[in-house]
Amino acid sequence: MTGRSDDRPTPSLEDYLEAIAELKAEGGKATVTALGKVIGVKKPSVHSAMKKLVEAGLVTHEKYGDVRLTPAGARIADEVCRRHKALLSFLANILMVDPTIAEQDACKMEHALSEESIHRLEKYISFVRECYPGSPEWGDIFDRYVDQGRDERTIPDGDGVRH
Amino acid sequence: MTGRSDDRPTPSLEDYLEAIAELKAEGGKATVTALGKVIGVKKPSVHSAMKKLVEAGLVTHEKYGDVRLTPAGARIADEVCRRHKALLSFLANILMVDPTIAEQDACKMEHALSEESIHRLEKYISFVRECYPGSPEWGDIFDRYVDQGRDERTIPDGDGVRH
DNA sequence: ACGAAATGTAAGCCTGGGCTAACATTTACG
DNA sequence: CGTAAATGTTAGCCCAGGCTTACATTTCGT
């Protein structure tokens, strides 16, 4: 009863599924070279990854053709994308981490979080959004807090992190 | 200017460093078998990991002796531990994920987050703690929100996850 | 429509990080 | 104090997931 099909593909394979979905979403074809560029690996690496995904029944890939997600593959790709979006939103909009770094971190964390945690994170994000509707102060307040260590009054707490 | 010594050991090696620190903290010796039990691997795996950590100058390990962190190793172990604690605190205390799952997720994510994100996460945690000092309502409100999809009024969102 | 450029595939290598089986050393107990 | 149990080490294997190099197929431009 822990969580449904928690037999996730490996992080690497999840990345490939995500990239395939991404390319399709942009109206393009998921070719071996395109995937290689998106993910940052060489063509033969993509090829062998596709072999594994085909075996797992997550994509179809005819010789010299493009790659397509099966329903099962699409479902997983959506899941990964959902995790990515939630993490990115939290990092960028709530923690207000630099967008580039937030993106990098989301890419890595999206493979590490359980379904339960992501579920609650999504809820938390919308909860915060609804409880502080469009509050423009929020960013400033938290930003000052991060830089100074306290809200208004400056009382150094000496935790060593300074920057 | 991106981030200091961002040449982290691999996730696996970070786990070993963390475990060594943990064992010491509990007043024990970091032996090969103890490490194997903590991390969940066999002795030879520990052994070869230690070889790498010795090469990297992060631990000392004399033949048939116990393992000790060098200053550099201790510094990294502390960092990892800091990341772990921040993530665990966020998951367990703010998202209120089940403690066991929170612990598992923290273990995996602690290798994925950048220094910048962890820094801001730590600040966020104390910020929330200070802004909602001991509010016992908080947990209930958010909990209901998670289960119901809205704050007070019940508007099911049908996302299928139920538990 | 044919050959060059782009694209896809195959074979084989490397590294990280596990494992087992076998051997070495140390520890502890009768 | 000597031997069995515990502990540590070595050698050699496996898998994931990259890589290069070489070869196959398709696409395109003239």
Coordinates of C-alpha atoms (C1' of nucleotides) in Angstrom, one line a residue:
Chain A
M1 CA 0.0 0.0 0.0
T2 CA 3.0 2.3 -0.1
G3 CA 2.6 3.5 -3.7
R4 CA 1.4 2.1 -7.0
S5 CA 3.9 1.0 -9.7
D6 CA 6.9 2.3 -7.7
D7 CA 9.2 0.3 -10.0
R8 CA 10.4 3.4 -11.7
P9 CA 12.8 3.3 -14.6
T10 CA 16.3 4.4 -13.7
P11 CA 16.9 8.1 -13.5
S12 CA 18.7 8.0 -16.8
L13 CA 15.8 6.3 -18.5
E14 CA 13.3 8.7 -16.9
D15 CA 15.3 11.5 -18.4
Y16 CA 15.0 10.0 -21.9
L17 CA 11.3 9.6 -21.5
E18 CA 10.9 13.2 -20.3
A19 CA 13.0 14.4 -23.3
I20 CA 10.9 12.4 -25.7
A21 CA 7.7 13.9 -24.4
E22 CA 9.3 17.4 -24.4
L23 CA 10.3 17.1 -28.1
K24 CA 6.8 15.9 -29.1
A25 CA 5.3 18.7 -27.1
E26 CA 7.3 21.2 -29.1
G27 CA 5.9 19.7 -32.2
G28 CA 9.1 17.9 -33.2
K29 CA 10.1 14.3 -33.8
A30 CA 12.0 12.4 -31.2
T31 CA 15.0 11.4 -33.2
V32 CA 18.1 9.9 -31.9
T33 CA 20.2 12.9 -32.5
A34 CA 17.7 15.3 -31.1
L35 CA 17.5 13.3 -27.9
G36 CA 21.2 13.3 -27.7
K37 CA 21.4 17.0 -27.9
V38 CA 18.6 17.6 -25.4
I39 CA 20.1 15.2 -22.9
G40 CA 23.7 15.9 -23.6
V41 CA 24.9 12.5 -24.7
K42 CA 26.2 10.9 -27.9
K43 CA 24.0 9.0 -30.4
P44 CA 25.1 5.5 -29.4
S45 CA 24.2 6.2 -25.8
V46 CA 20.7 7.3 -26.9
H47 CA 20.5 4.2 -29.0
S48 CA 21.2 1.8 -26.2
A49 CA 18.9 3.6 -23.9
M50 CA 16.1 3.3 -26.5
K51 CA 16.8 -0.4 -26.7
K52 CA 16.1 -0.7 -22.9
L53 CA 13.0 1.4 -23.2
V54 CA 11.7 -0.7 -26.0
E55 CA 12.3 -3.8 -23.9
A56 CA 10.4 -2.2 -21.1
G57 CA 7.5 -1.5 -23.3
L58 CA 7.8 2.3 -22.8
V59 CA 8.6 3.4 -26.3
T60 CA 8.4 2.0 -29.9
H61 CA 11.4 2.5 -32.2
E62 CA 11.6 1.0 -35.6
K63 CA 14.9 0.8 -37.3
Y64 CA 16.0 4.2 -38.6
G65 CA 12.7 5.7 -37.5
D66 CA 11.7 8.1 -34.7
V67 CA 10.9 7.2 -31.1
R68 CA 7.4 7.2 -29.8
L69 CA 6.0 6.8 -26.3
T70 CA 3.7 3.9 -25.7
P71 CA 0.7 4.7 -23.4
A72 CA 2.7 3.3 -20.5
G73 CA 5.7 5.4 -21.4
A74 CA 3.6 8.5 -21.8
R75 CA 2.2 7.9 -18.4
I76 CA 5.6 7.8 -16.8
A77 CA 6.8 10.8 -18.8
D78 CA 3.9 12.8 -17.5
E79 CA 4.7 11.7 -14.0
V80 CA 8.3 12.8 -14.3
C81 CA 7.3 16.1 -15.8
R82 CA 4.8 16.7 -13.0
R83 CA 7.6 16.1 -10.5
H84 CA 9.9 18.4 -12.4
K85 CA 7.3 21.2 -12.5
A86 CA 6.5 20.9 -8.8
L87 CA 10.1 21.0 -7.8
L88 CA 11.0 23.8 -10.1
S89 CA 8.0 25.9 -9.0
F90 CA 9.0 25.4 -5.3
L91 CA 12.7 26.2 -5.9
A92 CA 12.1 29.2 -8.2
N93 CA 8.9 30.7 -6.9
I94 CA 8.9 29.9 -3.2
L95 CA 12.6 29.6 -2.3
M96 CA 13.4 32.0 -5.1
V97 CA 16.6 30.2 -6.1
D98 CA 18.2 31.5 -9.3
P99 CA 16.2 30.1 -12.2
T100 CA 19.2 28.4 -13.8
I101 CA 20.2 26.6 -10.6
A102 CA 16.6 25.8 -9.8
E103 CA 16.2 24.1 -13.2
Q104 CA 19.4 22.1 -12.6
D105 CA 18.4 21.0 -9.2
A106 CA 14.9 20.1 -10.3
C107 CA 16.4 17.9 -13.0
K108 CA 18.3 15.9 -10.4
M109 CA 15.7 15.8 -7.7
E110 CA 12.9 14.7 -9.9
H111 CA 14.2 11.2 -9.8
A112 CA 14.6 11.1 -6.0
L113 CA 11.2 12.1 -4.6
S114 CA 8.5 9.6 -3.7
E115 CA 5.0 9.9 -5.0
E116 CA 3.8 10.9 -1.5
S117 CA 6.3 13.7 -1.1
I118 CA 5.5 15.2 -4.6
H119 CA 1.8 15.0 -3.9
R120 CA 2.2 17.0 -0.7
L121 CA 4.7 19.4 -2.3
E122 CA 2.1 20.1 -5.0
K123 CA -0.5 20.8 -2.4
Y124 CA 1.9 22.9 -0.5
I125 CA 2.6 25.0 -3.5
S126 CA -1.0 25.7 -4.2
F127 CA -1.7 26.2 -0.6
V128 CA 0.9 28.9 -0.3
R129 CA -0.3 30.5 -3.6
E130 CA -3.8 30.7 -2.2
C131 CA -2.9 31.8 1.2
Y132 CA -0.6 34.6 0.0
P133 CA -2.5 35.5 -3.2
G134 CA -0.2 37.5 -5.3
S135 CA 1.5 39.1 -2.3
P136 CA 4.3 41.2 -3.8
E137 CA 5.7 41.7 -0.3
W138 CA 6.4 38.1 0.2
G139 CA 9.4 38.0 -2.1
D140 CA 11.0 41.0 -0.5
I141 CA 10.4 39.9 3.0
F142 CA 11.9 36.5 2.5
D143 CA 14.7 37.8 0.5
R144 CA 15.7 40.2 3.2
Y145 CA 15.4 37.4 5.7
V146 CA 17.7 35.2 3.7
D147 CA 20.3 37.9 3.4
Q148 CA 20.1 39.2 7.0
G149 CA 19.1 36.1 9.0
R150 CA 16.1 37.8 10.7
D151 CA 13.0 39.4 9.5
E152 CA 13.2 43.1 10.4
R153 CA 15.5 43.3 13.3
T154 CA 19.0 42.1 12.6
I155 CA 20.0 39.5 15.2
P156 CA 22.8 37.5 13.9
D157 CA 22.4 33.8 14.7
G158 CA 25.9 32.8 14.0
D159 CA 25.2 29.6 12.0
G160 CA 28.3 30.3 9.9
V161 CA 26.6 30.6 6.6
R162 CA 27.1 34.1 5.4
H163 CA 27.9 34.4 1.7
Chain B
M1 CA 31.4 32.7 -8.6
T2 CA 29.0 29.8 -9.0
G3 CA 29.8 27.9 -5.9
R4 CA 32.9 27.0 -3.9
S5 CA 34.4 23.5 -4.1
D6 CA 31.5 22.1 -6.0
D7 CA 33.5 19.1 -6.9
R8 CA 31.5 16.9 -4.6
P9 CA 32.3 13.2 -4.1
T10 CA 29.9 10.9 -5.9
P11 CA 26.5 10.3 -4.1
S12 CA 27.8 6.9 -3.0
L13 CA 31.0 8.3 -1.5
E14 CA 29.0 11.1 0.2
D15 CA 26.9 8.4 1.8
Y16 CA 30.0 6.7 3.2
L17 CA 31.3 9.9 4.6
E18 CA 28.0 10.6 6.3
A19 CA 27.9 7.1 7.7
I20 CA 31.4 7.5 9.1
A21 CA 30.5 10.7 10.8
E22 CA 27.3 9.2 12.1
L23 CA 29.0 6.2 13.7
K24 CA 31.6 8.5 15.4
A25 CA 28.8 10.7 16.6
E26 CA 27.2 7.7 18.3
G27 CA 30.5 7.1 20.0
G28 CA 31.4 4.1 18.0
K29 CA 34.2 3.2 15.6
A30 CA 33.8 3.4 11.9
T31 CA 34.7 -0.2 11.0
V32 CA 34.2 -1.8 7.7
T33 CA 31.5 -4.1 8.8
A34 CA 29.7 -1.4 10.7
L35 CA 29.7 0.8 7.7
G36 CA 28.4 -2.0 5.6
K37 CA 25.5 -2.5 7.9
V38 CA 24.6 1.2 8.1
I39 CA 24.7 1.7 4.3
G40 CA 23.4 -1.7 3.4
V41 CA 26.3 -3.1 1.4
K42 CA 28.8 -5.9 1.8
K43 CA 32.3 -5.5 3.2
P44 CA 34.2 -5.6 0.0
S45 CA 32.1 -2.7 -1.3
V46 CA 33.0 -0.7 1.8
H47 CA 36.6 -1.6 1.3
S48 CA 36.8 -0.3 -2.3
A49 CA 34.9 2.8 -1.4
M50 CA 37.4 3.5 1.4
K51 CA 40.2 3.1 -1.1
K52 CA 38.7 5.9 -3.1
L53 CA 38.1 8.1 -0.1
V54 CA 41.7 7.6 1.0
E55 CA 42.9 8.5 -2.4
A56 CA 40.7 11.6 -2.3
G57 CA 42.3 12.5 1.0
L58 CA 39.0 12.4 2.8
V59 CA 39.6 9.6 5.2
T60 CA 42.5 7.6 6.7
H61 CA 42.4 3.9 6.9
E62 CA 45.3 1.8 8.0
K63 CA 45.3 -1.9 7.2
Y64 CA 42.9 -3.8 9.5
G65 CA 42.2 -0.5 11.3
D66 CA 39.2 1.7 11.6
V67 CA 38.3 4.6 9.3
R68 CA 38.7 8.2 10.3
L69 CA 37.7 11.4 8.6
T70 CA 40.4 13.8 7.7
P71 CA 39.6 17.5 8.2
A72 CA 38.5 17.7 4.6
G73 CA 36.4 14.6 4.9
A74 CA 34.8 15.9 8.1
R75 CA 33.9 19.1 6.4
I76 CA 32.2 17.3 3.6
A77 CA 30.4 15.0 6.0
D78 CA 29.1 18.0 7.9
E79 CA 27.8 19.5 4.7
V80 CA 26.0 16.4 3.7
C81 CA 24.5 16.1 7.1
R82 CA 23.4 19.7 7.0
R83 CA 21.6 19.0 3.7
H84 CA 20.1 15.9 5.0
K85 CA 18.7 17.7 8.1
A86 CA 17.3 20.6 6.1
L87 CA 15.5 18.3 3.6
L88 CA 14.2 16.0 6.3
S89 CA 12.9 18.9 8.3
F90 CA 11.2 20.4 5.3
L91 CA 9.6 17.1 4.3
A92 CA 8.6 16.0 7.8
N93 CA 7.7 19.2 9.5
I94 CA 6.5 21.4 6.8
L95 CA 5.1 19.1 4.1
M96 CA 4.3 16.6 6.9
V97 CA 5.3 13.6 4.9
D98 CA 5.3 10.3 6.7
P99 CA 8.6 10.2 8.7
T100 CA 9.9 7.0 7.2
I101 CA 9.3 8.2 3.7
A102 CA 10.7 11.6 4.5
E103 CA 13.8 10.0 5.7
Q104 CA 14.2 7.9 2.5
D105 CA 13.6 10.9 0.3
A106 CA 16.0 13.1 2.2
C107 CA 18.7 10.4 1.8
K108 CA 18.3 10.5 -1.9
M109 CA 17.9 14.2 -2.4
E110 CA 20.8 15.2 -0.2
H111 CA 23.1 14.5 -3.1
A112 CA 21.1 16.4 -5.7
L113 CA 20.7 19.9 -4.2
S114 CA 23.0 22.7 -4.9
E115 CA 24.6 24.8 -2.1
E116 CA 22.4 27.7 -3.1
S117 CA 19.2 25.8 -2.8
I118 CA 20.0 24.3 0.5
H119 CA 21.0 27.6 1.8
R120 CA 17.7 29.1 0.9
L121 CA 15.8 26.1 2.1
E122 CA 17.4 26.4 5.5
K123 CA 16.4 30.0 5.6
Y124 CA 12.9 29.2 4.5
I125 CA 12.5 26.6 7.2
S126 CA 13.5 29.0 10.0
F127 CA 11.5 31.7 8.4
V128 CA 8.4 29.6 8.5
R129 CA 9.2 28.5 12.0
E130 CA 9.4 32.1 13.1
C131 CA 6.4 33.4 11.2
Y132 CA 4.2 30.6 12.5
P133 CA 5.6 30.2 16.0
G134 CA 4.4 27.0 17.3
S135 CA 1.1 27.4 15.6
P136 CA -0.8 24.1 16.3
E137 CA -3.4 25.0 13.7
W138 CA -1.0 25.0 10.9
G139 CA -0.7 21.2 10.7
D140 CA -4.5 20.7 10.7
I141 CA -5.2 23.4 8.2
F142 CA -2.6 22.1 5.7
D143 CA -3.6 18.5 6.3
R144 CA -7.2 19.2 5.5
Y145 CA -6.1 21.2 2.5
V146 CA -4.1 18.2 1.3
D147 CA -6.9 15.8 1.7
Q148 CA -9.7 18.0 0.4
G149 CA -8.0 20.1 -2.2
R150 CA -9.3 23.3 -0.7
D151 CA -9.0 25.0 2.7
E152 CA -12.5 24.8 4.3
R153 CA -14.9 24.0 1.6
T154 CA -14.7 20.5 0.2
I155 CA -14.1 20.5 -3.6
P156 CA -12.7 17.2 -4.7
D157 CA -10.0 17.5 -7.3
G158 CA -10.0 13.8 -8.3
D159 CA -6.3 13.4 -8.8
G160 CA -6.6 9.7 -7.9
V161 CA -4.0 9.6 -5.1
R162 CA -5.8 8.7 -2.0
H163 CA -3.8 6.4 0.4
Chain C
dA1 C1' 19.3 9.7 -59.9
dC2 C1' 23.5 9.6 -57.7
dG3 C1' 26.8 10.7 -54.4
dA4 C1' 27.8 13.6 -50.1
dA5 C1' 26.2 14.8 -45.7
dA6 C1' 23.3 13.6 -42.1
dT7 C1' 21.5 10.3 -39.4
dG8 C1' 21.1 5.6 -37.3
dT9 C1' 23.3 1.3 -35.7
dA10 C1' 26.9 -2.1 -34.1
dA11 C1' 30.9 -3.5 -31.6
dG12 C1' 33.8 -2.9 -28.2
dC13 C1' 35.9 -0.2 -24.4
dC14 C1' 35.8 2.3 -19.7
dT15 C1' 34.3 3.7 -15.0
dG16 C1' 31.4 3.5 -10.9
dG17 C1' 29.7 0.7 -7.7
dG18 C1' 27.7 -3.3 -6.4
dC19 C1' 28.5 -8.7 -5.6
dT20 C1' 30.7 -13.6 -4.3
dA21 C1' 34.3 -16.6 -3.1
dA22 C1' 38.6 -17.2 -1.2
dC23 C1' 42.2 -15.8 1.7
dA24 C1' 44.6 -13.0 5.6
dT25 C1' 44.6 -11.1 10.0
dT26 C1' 43.0 -10.1 14.5
dT27 C1' 40.3 -11.1 18.6
dA28 C1' 38.5 -13.6 22.1
dC29 C1' 37.7 -17.7 24.7
dG30 C1' 38.2 -22.2 26.7
Chain D
dC1 C1' 48.3 -20.1 24.2
dG2 C1' 46.2 -21.9 20.5
dT3 C1' 42.4 -22.2 17.7
dA4 C1' 37.7 -20.7 16.1
dA5 C1' 35.0 -16.8 15.1
dA6 C1' 35.0 -12.3 13.6
dT7 C1' 36.8 -9.0 10.9
dG8 C1' 39.4 -7.2 6.9
dT9 C1' 41.3 -7.8 2.2
dT10 C1' 41.9 -9.4 -2.5
dA11 C1' 40.6 -11.1 -7.0
dG12 C1' 37.4 -11.4 -10.2
dC13 C1' 32.7 -11.0 -11.8
dC14 C1' 28.3 -8.2 -13.3
dC15 C1' 25.4 -4.3 -14.7
dA16 C1' 24.3 0.6 -15.9
dG17 C1' 25.5 4.0 -18.7
dG18 C1' 28.5 6.7 -20.7
dC19 C1' 32.2 6.8 -24.8
dT20 C1' 34.8 6.1 -29.7
dT21 C1' 35.3 4.1 -34.0
dA22 C1' 33.4 2.0 -37.8
dC23 C1' 29.7 0.8 -40.7
dA24 C1' 24.7 1.2 -42.6
dT25 C1' 20.9 3.7 -44.2
dT26 C1' 18.4 7.6 -45.5
dT27 C1' 18.0 12.3 -47.3
dC28 C1' 19.1 16.0 -50.2
dG29 C1' 21.1 19.0 -53.5
dT30 C1' 22.6 19.6 -57.9

